[in-house]
Backbone as numpy.savetxt, mean C-alpha at the origin, in Angstrom:
# Nx Ny Nz CAx CAy CAz Cx Cy Cz
18.32 4.09 5.13 18.64 4.47 3.75 18.97 5.96 3.67
18.11 6.79 4.29 18.33 8.24 4.23 19.52 8.69 5.07
19.81 7.96 6.13 20.94 8.37 6.97 22.28 7.98 6.36
22.26 7.03 5.41 23.50 6.57 4.77 24.08 7.70 3.91
25.31 8.07 4.19 26.02 9.12 3.46 25.26 10.46 3.45
24.48 10.70 4.53 23.79 11.98 4.73 22.78 12.29 3.63
22.22 11.26 3.01 21.27 11.50 1.92 20.06 12.30 2.39
19.48 11.91 3.53 18.30 12.61 4.03 18.57 14.08 4.31
19.71 14.38 4.92 20.06 15.78 5.23 20.21 16.59 3.95
20.82 15.99 2.94 21.02 16.71 1.67 19.67 16.97 0.97
18.75 16.01 1.08 17.43 16.20 0.48 16.67 17.30 1.21
16.68 17.25 2.55 15.96 18.26 3.33 16.48 19.66 3.04
17.77 19.79 2.87 18.35 21.10 2.57 17.84 21.63 1.23
17.76 20.76 0.24 17.26 21.18 -1.07 15.78 21.56 -1.00
15.01 20.81 -0.22 13.58 21.12 -0.09 13.39 22.46 0.61
14.17 22.71 1.65 14.05 23.98 2.38 14.35 25.18 1.49
15.24 25.00 0.52 15.64 26.11 -0.34 14.73 26.29 -1.55
13.74 25.43 -1.71 12.84 25.54 -2.86 11.96 26.78 -2.76
11.68 27.36 -3.90 10.82 28.54 -3.99 9.56 28.15 -4.76
8.42 28.14 -4.06 7.17 27.72 -4.71 6.75 28.68 -5.81
7.29 29.88 -5.80 6.97 30.86 -6.83 7.79 30.66 -8.10
8.67 29.69 -8.08 9.52 29.40 -9.24 9.29 27.94 -9.66
8.20 27.67 -10.41 7.86 26.28 -10.78 8.97 25.57 -11.55
9.62 26.28 -12.44 10.69 25.65 -13.23 11.85 25.25 -12.33
12.19 26.14 -11.38 13.27 25.83 -10.45 12.90 24.66 -9.55
11.65 24.63 -9.09 11.19 23.52 -8.26 11.28 22.19 -9.01
10.88 22.22 -10.27 10.91 20.99 -11.06 12.33 20.48 -11.22
13.27 21.41 -11.43 14.68 21.00 -11.55 15.18 20.39 -10.25
14.82 21.01 -9.13 15.27 20.49 -7.84 14.66 19.13 -7.55
13.37 18.97 -7.89 12.70 17.69 -7.66 13.34 16.59 -8.51
13.68 16.93 -9.75 14.35 15.95 -10.61 15.69 15.55 -10.03
16.41 16.52 -9.50 17.71 16.23 -8.88 17.55 15.32 -7.67
16.55 15.61 -6.83 16.32 14.78 -5.64 15.94 13.36 -6.04
15.08 13.23 -7.04 14.68 11.90 -7.50 15.89 11.12 -8.00
16.77 11.77 -8.71 17.99 11.11 -9.20 18.90 10.73 -8.05
18.98 11.59 -7.02 19.79 11.29 -5.85 19.30 10.00 -5.18
17.98 9.87 -5.06 17.40 8.69 -4.41 17.63 7.44 -5.24
17.37 7.53 -6.55 17.47 6.36 -7.41 18.91 5.90 -7.63
19.86 6.82 -7.49 21.26 6.47 -7.72 22.04 6.24 -6.43
21.39 6.42 -5.29 22.09 6.30 -4.00 22.49 4.85 -3.72
23.61 4.71 -3.02 24.05 3.38 -2.60 23.22 2.93 -1.40
22.95 1.63 -1.36 22.25 1.06 -0.22 23.23 0.80 0.92
22.83 1.06 2.16 23.66 0.62 3.29 23.75 -0.90 3.24
24.95 -1.48 3.28 25.08 -2.94 3.14 24.19 -3.77 4.05
24.05 -3.44 5.35 23.18 -4.27 6.20 21.72 -4.25 5.74
21.23 -3.07 5.34 19.84 -2.95 4.89 19.64 -3.69 3.56
20.60 -3.56 2.68 20.53 -4.26 1.40 20.47 -5.77 1.60
21.31 -6.27 2.49 21.32 -7.71 2.78 19.99 -8.15 3.39
19.45 -7.34 4.30 18.20 -7.69 4.97 17.04 -7.77 3.98
16.96 -6.82 3.06 15.89 -6.82 2.07 16.02 -8.01 1.13
17.23 -8.28 0.67 17.45 -9.41 -0.23 17.09 -10.73 0.45
17.50 -10.87 1.70 17.22 -12.11 2.43 15.72 -12.30 2.60
15.02 -11.23 2.94 13.56 -11.32 3.12 12.88 -11.65 1.80
13.37 -11.06 0.71 12.79 -11.33 -0.61 12.97 -12.79 -0.99
14.15 -13.34 -0.73 14.42 -14.73 -1.08 13.54 -15.68 -0.27
13.21 -15.30 0.97 12.36 -16.15 1.79 10.95 -16.27 1.24
10.55 -15.30 0.42 9.22 -15.37 -0.18 9.13 -16.50 -1.20
10.28 -16.91 -1.71 10.31 -18.03 -2.63 9.77 -17.70 -4.00
9.74 -16.42 -4.35 9.21 -16.01 -5.64 10.24 -15.17 -6.38
10.10 -15.11 -7.70 11.04 -14.37 -8.52 10.33 -13.34 -9.40
9.12 -12.97 -9.06 8.43 -11.96 -9.86 7.58 -11.09 -8.95
7.20 -9.94 -9.49 6.38 -8.99 -8.75 5.23 -8.56 -9.65
4.03 -8.56 -9.14 2.87 -8.18 -9.95 2.05 -7.14 -9.22
1.02 -6.60 -9.92 0.14 -5.63 -9.28 -0.47 -6.21 -8.01
-0.35 -5.47 -6.94 -0.90 -5.95 -5.67 -2.41 -6.17 -5.76
-3.09 -5.28 -6.42 -4.56 -5.38 -6.48 -5.06 -6.26 -7.60
-4.19 -6.60 -8.53 -4.64 -7.38 -9.69 -3.83 -8.65 -9.87
-3.11 -9.09 -8.82 -2.29 -10.28 -8.96 -3.12 -11.52 -9.25
-2.84 -12.18 -10.36 -3.60 -13.37 -10.73 -2.72 -14.60 -10.83
-1.45 -14.47 -10.46 -0.54 -15.61 -10.49 0.29 -15.59 -9.21
0.96 -16.69 -8.92 1.88 -16.73 -7.79 2.91 -15.63 -8.01
2.90 -14.62 -7.16 3.74 -13.47 -7.44 4.06 -12.71 -6.18
4.87 -11.69 -6.36 5.23 -10.79 -5.28 4.85 -9.39 -5.71
4.43 -8.56 -4.79 4.06 -7.19 -5.16 4.90 -6.19 -4.40
5.29 -5.13 -5.07 5.95 -3.99 -4.42 5.00 -2.83 -4.53
4.51 -2.38 -3.39 3.56 -1.27 -3.40 3.90 -0.31 -2.27
4.02 0.99 -2.58 4.29 1.96 -1.52 3.04 2.26 -0.72
3.20 2.35 0.59 2.10 2.74 1.46 2.49 4.06 2.09
1.98 5.15 1.55 2.52 6.46 1.92 1.61 7.20 2.89
2.23 8.04 3.70 1.52 8.91 4.62 1.96 10.33 4.29
1.08 11.08 3.63 1.40 12.43 3.22 0.24 13.35 3.56
0.54 14.62 3.72 -0.53 15.56 3.99 -1.49 15.64 2.82
-0.98 15.47 1.60 -1.82 15.58 0.42 -2.60 14.30 0.16
-2.14 13.18 0.70 -2.83 11.92 0.52 -2.77 11.38 -0.90
-1.78 11.81 -1.71 -1.68 11.32 -3.08 -1.25 9.86 -3.09
-1.82 9.10 -3.99 -1.41 7.71 -4.15 -0.14 7.64 -4.99
0.75 6.71 -4.64 1.97 6.50 -5.39 1.78 5.24 -6.23
2.12 5.27 -7.51 1.90 4.08 -8.34 2.65 2.86 -7.84
2.10 1.69 -8.14 2.74 0.44 -7.80 3.84 0.13 -8.81
4.66 -0.86 -8.47 5.72 -1.30 -9.36 5.40 -2.72 -9.82
4.91 -2.90 -11.04 4.53 -4.25 -11.48 5.65 -4.98 -12.23
5.55 -6.30 -12.24 6.38 -7.16 -13.11 7.88 -6.96 -12.93
8.30 -6.89 -11.70 9.72 -6.76 -11.39 10.27 -8.12 -11.01
11.43 -8.47 -11.53 12.02 -9.79 -11.25 13.45 -9.63 -10.75
13.80 -10.40 -9.72 15.16 -10.40 -9.21 15.38 -9.43 -8.08
16.27 -9.80 -7.15 16.44 -8.97 -5.95 17.01 -7.59 -6.24
17.94 -7.47 -7.20 18.49 -6.16 -7.52 17.41 -5.25 -8.09
16.53 -5.81 -8.91 15.45 -5.01 -9.46 14.42 -4.64 -8.40
14.26 -5.50 -7.40 13.38 -5.16 -6.29 13.92 -3.94 -5.55
15.22 -3.93 -5.30 15.83 -2.78 -4.64 15.63 -1.51 -5.45
15.80 -1.62 -6.75 15.62 -0.45 -7.62 14.17 0.00 -7.62
13.23 -0.96 -7.60 11.80 -0.61 -7.58 11.45 0.14 -6.30
12.04 -0.28 -5.19 11.80 0.42 -3.93 12.30 1.86 -4.02
13.48 2.05 -4.59 14.02 3.40 -4.76 13.13 4.25 -5.65
12.56 3.63 -6.68 11.67 4.37 -7.57 10.42 4.82 -6.83
9.90 3.95 -5.96 8.74 4.34 -5.16 9.07 5.54 -4.29
10.19 5.46 -3.61 10.60 6.58 -2.75 10.82 7.86 -3.56
11.42 7.72 -4.73 11.70 8.90 -5.55 10.42 9.61 -5.96
9.34 8.87 -6.14 8.09 9.49 -6.58 7.48 10.40 -5.52
7.94 10.27 -4.29 7.48 11.21 -3.26 7.92 12.62 -3.58
8.92 12.75 -4.44 9.46 14.07 -4.74 9.12 14.54 -6.14
7.97 14.05 -6.65 7.43 14.65 -7.86 6.97 16.06 -7.52
7.10 17.02 -8.44 6.83 18.44 -8.12 5.47 18.69 -7.46
4.41 18.06 -7.96 3.07 18.32 -7.41 3.00 17.91 -5.94
3.63 16.79 -5.59 3.59 16.31 -4.21 4.42 17.21 -3.29
5.58 17.61 -3.78 6.43 18.49 -2.99 5.74 19.84 -2.78
5.13 20.35 -3.83 4.43 21.65 -3.73 3.33 21.58 -2.69
2.58 20.47 -2.67 1.50 20.32 -1.70 2.03 20.24 -0.28
3.15 19.52 -0.10 3.72 19.42 1.24 4.25 20.76 1.72
4.87 21.51 0.82 5.38 22.83 1.20 4.22 23.77 1.56
3.12 23.64 0.85 1.94 24.44 1.16 1.45 24.15 2.56
1.56 22.87 2.98 1.13 22.47 4.32 2.27 22.60 5.34
3.40 23.17 4.89 4.58 23.37 5.74 5.12 22.05 6.28
5.16 21.05 5.42 5.73 19.76 5.75 6.94 19.54 4.85
8.14 19.55 5.43 9.36 19.40 4.63 9.70 17.95 4.36
9.37 17.07 5.29 9.71 15.66 5.13 8.50 14.84 4.70
8.76 13.74 4.00 7.71 12.80 3.61 8.05 11.44 4.18
7.04 10.71 4.61 7.24 9.38 5.17 6.51 8.35 4.33
7.17 7.25 4.04 6.53 6.21 3.25 7.21 4.88 3.49
6.39 3.83 3.61 6.92 2.48 3.66 6.59 1.79 2.35
7.47 0.93 1.89 7.24 0.18 0.66 7.01 -1.28 1.01
5.89 -1.81 0.55 5.51 -3.18 0.88 5.99 -4.13 -0.21
6.71 -5.17 0.19 7.13 -6.23 -0.73 6.51 -7.52 -0.21
5.61 -8.12 -0.97 4.93 -9.29 -0.45 4.50 -10.24 -1.57
4.33 -11.50 -1.17 3.81 -12.50 -2.11 2.30 -12.37 -2.21
1.80 -12.40 -3.42 0.36 -12.36 -3.63 -0.11 -13.78 -3.93
-0.94 -14.36 -3.08 -1.42 -15.72 -3.34 -2.26 -15.79 -4.60
-2.23 -16.94 -5.25 -3.12 -17.19 -6.38 -4.41 -17.76 -5.82
-5.42 -16.90 -5.73 -6.63 -17.31 -5.04 -7.80 -17.58 -5.95
-8.89 -18.00 -5.32 -10.14 -18.22 -6.03 -11.06 -17.01 -5.88
-11.03 -16.40 -4.69 -11.88 -15.24 -4.40 -11.04 -14.18 -3.71
-11.27 -12.93 -4.05 -10.57 -11.83 -3.38 -11.56 -10.71 -3.13
-11.12 -9.70 -2.37 -12.05 -8.61 -2.11 -11.47 -7.55 -1.19
-12.38 -6.73 -0.67 -12.01 -5.58 0.15 -12.97 -5.47 1.32
-12.42 -5.31 2.52 -13.23 -5.11 3.73 -12.99 -3.70 4.25
-14.06 -3.00 4.56 -13.96 -1.64 5.08 -14.56 -1.60 6.49
-13.78 -1.11 7.46 -14.29 -1.04 8.83 -15.03 0.26 9.10
-14.98 1.20 8.16 -15.70 2.46 8.34 -17.20 2.18 8.38
-17.92 2.69 9.40 -19.36 2.39 9.52 -20.15 2.85 8.31
-21.24 2.14 8.02 -22.14 2.52 6.93 -23.30 3.30 7.51
-23.46 4.54 7.04 -24.57 5.39 7.51 -24.62 5.45 9.04
-23.44 5.56 9.65 -23.32 5.67 11.11 -23.80 4.43 11.86
-24.08 3.34 11.17 -24.46 2.09 11.82 -23.21 1.29 12.16
-23.22 0.52 13.25 -22.02 -0.23 13.66 -21.83 -1.50 12.82
-21.71 -1.32 11.52 -21.54 -2.45 10.61 -20.37 -2.17 9.67
-19.85 -3.20 9.05 -18.80 -3.03 8.06 -19.20 -3.71 6.76
-18.65 -3.20 5.67 -18.96 -3.72 4.35 -17.80 -4.58 3.84
-18.14 -5.74 3.30 -17.13 -6.63 2.73 -17.52 -6.94 1.29
-16.65 -6.57 0.35 -16.88 -6.85 -1.06 -16.06 -8.06 -1.46
-16.58 -8.83 -2.41 -15.89 -10.02 -2.89 -16.13 -10.20 -4.38
-15.13 -10.77 -5.06 -15.27 -11.07 -6.49 -14.31 -12.21 -6.85
-14.59 -12.95 -7.90 -13.69 -14.04 -8.29 -12.39 -13.51 -8.86
-11.28 -14.15 -8.52 -9.97 -13.72 -9.01 -9.89 -13.87 -10.52
-10.26 -15.02 -11.03 -10.16 -15.30 -12.46 -11.46 -14.92 -13.16
-11.88 -13.68 -13.00 -13.13 -13.25 -13.63 -12.88 -12.83 -15.06
-13.77 -13.22 -15.95 -13.70 -12.85 -17.35 -14.72 -11.75 -17.64
-14.29 -10.74 -18.38 -15.20 -9.65 -18.70 -15.45 -8.78 -17.49
-16.69 -8.34 -17.32 -17.04 -7.45 -16.20 -16.94 -8.18 -14.87
-16.29 -7.53 -13.90 -16.11 -8.16 -12.60 -17.43 -8.26 -11.84
-17.73 -9.45 -11.35 -18.98 -9.69 -10.61 -18.70 -9.52 -9.12
-18.95 -8.31 -8.62 -18.71 -8.00 -7.22 -19.99 -8.15 -6.40
-19.87 -8.78 -5.26 -21.00 -8.91 -4.34 -20.60 -8.29 -3.00
-21.58 -7.92 -2.21 -21.32 -7.25 -0.93 -22.02 -7.97 0.23
-21.31 -8.01 1.35 -21.84 -8.52 2.60 -21.80 -7.39 3.62
-22.77 -7.37 4.50 -22.78 -6.42 5.62 -22.68 -7.22 6.90
-21.70 -6.86 7.72 -21.44 -7.60 8.96 -21.64 -6.68 10.16
-22.41 -7.15 11.13 -22.54 -6.44 12.40 -21.18 -6.45 13.08
-20.61 -5.26 13.24 -19.23 -5.16 13.71 -19.05 -5.63 15.16
-19.87 -5.19 16.11 -19.66 -5.64 17.50 -19.91 -7.14 17.69
-20.93 -7.67 17.02 -21.30 -9.07 17.23 -20.65 -10.04 16.24
-20.02 -9.49 15.20 -19.45 -10.31 14.14 -20.48 -11.30 13.61
-21.54 -10.72 13.06 -22.63 -11.52 12.51 -23.01 -10.95 11.14
-23.17 -11.84 10.15 -23.59 -11.41 8.82 -25.07 -11.02 8.88
-25.36 -9.75 8.55 -26.74 -9.27 8.61 -27.34 -9.05 7.22
-26.50 -8.93 6.22 -26.98 -8.82 4.84 -26.01 -9.56 3.94
-26.58 -10.31 2.97 -25.73 -11.00 2.01 -26.50 -11.19 0.71
-25.80 -11.45 -0.39 -26.47 -11.58 -1.68 -27.41 -12.79 -1.69
-28.49 -12.65 -2.43 -29.42 -13.77 -2.57 -28.83 -14.85 -3.47
-27.89 -14.44 -4.35 -27.23 -15.40 -5.23 -25.75 -15.08 -5.30
-24.90 -16.11 -5.15 -23.44 -15.94 -5.25 -22.93 -16.63 -6.51
-22.23 -15.89 -7.38 -21.68 -16.51 -8.59 -20.41 -17.31 -8.31
-20.02 -17.40 -7.05 -18.86 -18.18 -6.63 -19.08 -18.62 -5.19
-18.23 -19.49 -4.71 -18.41 -20.03 -3.36 -17.71 -19.15 -2.33
-18.45 -18.67 -1.36 -17.89 -17.90 -0.24 -18.81 -18.11 0.96
-18.38 -18.93 1.88 -19.20 -19.26 3.04 -19.18 -18.13 4.07
-20.26 -18.08 4.88 -20.35 -17.06 5.92 -19.17 -17.12 6.88
-18.66 -18.32 7.11 -17.53 -18.47 8.04 -16.32 -17.68 7.56
-16.08 -17.68 6.24 -14.97 -16.91 5.69 -15.25 -15.41 5.80
-16.51 -15.02 5.54 -16.87 -13.60 5.64 -16.61 -13.09 7.06
-16.96 -13.89 8.06 -16.75 -13.49 9.45 -15.27 -13.49 9.81
-14.51 -14.41 9.22 -13.07 -14.42 9.44 -12.43 -13.17 8.86
-12.90 -12.76 7.69 -12.41 -11.52 7.07 -12.74 -10.33 7.97
-13.99 -10.29 8.45 -14.41 -9.18 9.32 -13.60 -9.14 10.61
-13.33 -10.30 11.19 -12.55 -10.36 12.43 -11.13 -9.83 12.20
-10.51 -10.21 11.08 -9.17 -9.72 10.78 -9.17 -8.21 10.54
-10.21 -7.71 9.90 -10.31 -6.26 9.67 -10.46 -5.53 11.00
-11.26 -6.07 11.91 -11.40 -5.46 13.24 -10.08 -5.45 13.99
-9.34 -6.56 13.90 -8.04 -6.64 14.58 -7.07 -5.62 14.00
-7.11 -5.44 12.67 -6.23 -4.45 12.05 -6.58 -3.05 12.52
-7.88 -2.76 12.60 -8.33 -1.44 13.07 -7.88 -1.20 14.50
-8.01 -2.21 15.34 -7.60 -2.08 16.74 -6.09 -1.89 16.84
-5.35 -2.62 16.01 -3.89 -2.54 16.05 -3.40 -1.16 15.64
-3.95 -0.62 14.55 -3.46 0.66 14.03 -4.11 1.87 14.68
-5.31 1.67 15.22 -5.96 2.78 15.91 -6.76 3.69 15.00
-7.06 3.25 13.78 -7.90 4.02 12.88 -8.64 3.06 11.94
-9.69 3.58 11.30 -10.49 2.76 10.40 -9.66 2.38 9.18
-9.85 1.14 8.72 -8.98 0.63 7.67 -9.77 0.00 6.53
-9.07 -0.18 5.41 -9.54 -0.97 4.28 -8.57 -2.13 4.12
-9.10 -3.32 4.03 -8.27 -4.52 4.01 -8.47 -5.28 2.71
-7.39 -5.44 1.93 -7.42 -6.30 0.75 -7.17 -7.74 1.19
-7.98 -8.67 0.71 -7.84 -10.06 1.13 -8.02 -10.99 -0.07
-7.55 -12.21 0.09 -7.73 -13.23 -0.94 -7.80 -14.59 -0.27
-8.58 -15.49 -0.84 -8.68 -16.86 -0.34 -8.00 -17.79 -1.34
-7.02 -18.53 -0.86 -6.27 -19.45 -1.71 -6.30 -20.84 -1.07
-6.83 -21.80 -1.80 -6.90 -23.19 -1.34 -7.47 -23.29 0.07
-8.56 -22.59 0.29 -9.26 -22.68 1.56 -8.62 -21.92 2.71
-7.66 -21.07 2.42 -7.00 -20.29 3.47 -7.09 -18.81 3.16
-7.41 -18.01 4.19 -7.54 -16.56 4.03 -6.19 -15.87 4.19
-5.86 -14.95 3.26 -4.65 -14.14 3.35 -5.05 -12.67 3.34
-4.52 -11.91 4.28 -4.63 -10.45 4.24 -3.41 -9.94 3.49
-3.63 -9.27 2.36 -2.51 -8.87 1.51 -2.15 -7.40 1.63
-3.08 -6.58 2.14 -2.75 -5.16 2.27 -3.75 -4.49 3.19
-3.25 -3.59 4.03 -4.10 -2.81 4.93 -3.74 -1.34 4.76
-4.73 -0.50 4.58 -4.47 0.94 4.45 -5.55 1.71 5.21
-5.27 2.96 5.59 -6.27 3.76 6.30 -7.44 4.12 5.40
-8.63 4.16 5.97 -9.81 4.56 5.20 -9.76 6.02 4.81
-9.13 6.84 5.63 -9.02 8.27 5.38 -7.56 8.68 5.46
-7.16 9.76 4.75 -5.77 10.23 4.82 -5.35 10.52 6.25
-4.12 10.14 6.56 -3.57 10.38 7.89 -2.86 11.72 7.92
-2.71 12.32 9.11 -1.96 13.56 9.20 -0.52 13.35 8.83
0.13 14.41 8.38 1.53 14.31 7.97 2.40 13.90 9.14
3.39 13.06 8.85 4.31 12.65 9.89 5.46 13.64 10.01
6.05 13.69 11.18 7.10 14.66 11.44 8.47 14.02 11.57
8.51 12.72 11.79 9.79 12.04 11.96 10.45 11.78 10.62
11.77 11.54 10.66 12.53 11.26 9.44 12.03 9.97 8.82
11.92 9.93 7.48 11.44 8.74 6.77 12.57 7.76 6.61
């Protein structure tokens, strides 16, 4: 996307010329860069590839990744920045052309003035980010698994709550021995059904994700019709800034 029609080179040149001592000028430049990204033409092969992948999902809507309660698709940016700022999700988007536009909006938000100022402070001219487009299953139970040790013990924490919860969310926690994959702590009472076998399956997938990426992770998961889905994986701690072109 950035290499098409030299978009990335033009953005980098504008960032290099920014003056952090001129906030008004920086804001104008950031607005210009955001408009460049949102109005840029897609390279035809990439556009076709994204549309084809979206159609294979078999869905025509996009919802909040963390709050999806219906058969849906989510567009969520997964960013790696020195500042570690979160980029908002794109909810309720329908149709492949709107998906493409939502992706561009995610990318454009990397160039909000506060984020650019932080990167310049850290002497990072480029920003790297991937945008996730995925189907969110309509599940019965969902939650979050963290592979980061608790109090330096070799265990991981797994939180769970019902998808269709009314009022205050009833969250419960399990503690799993990480090396042995054994549940060592669990609630005395569960307001929903979640067997230990599923808890261990969640823990095993979280361990595999940690091994694959090489750092501690947080894993969003959901159970739909007796099947476990991993819907999102992110680092537990901010990653160092990337140096390659985004």
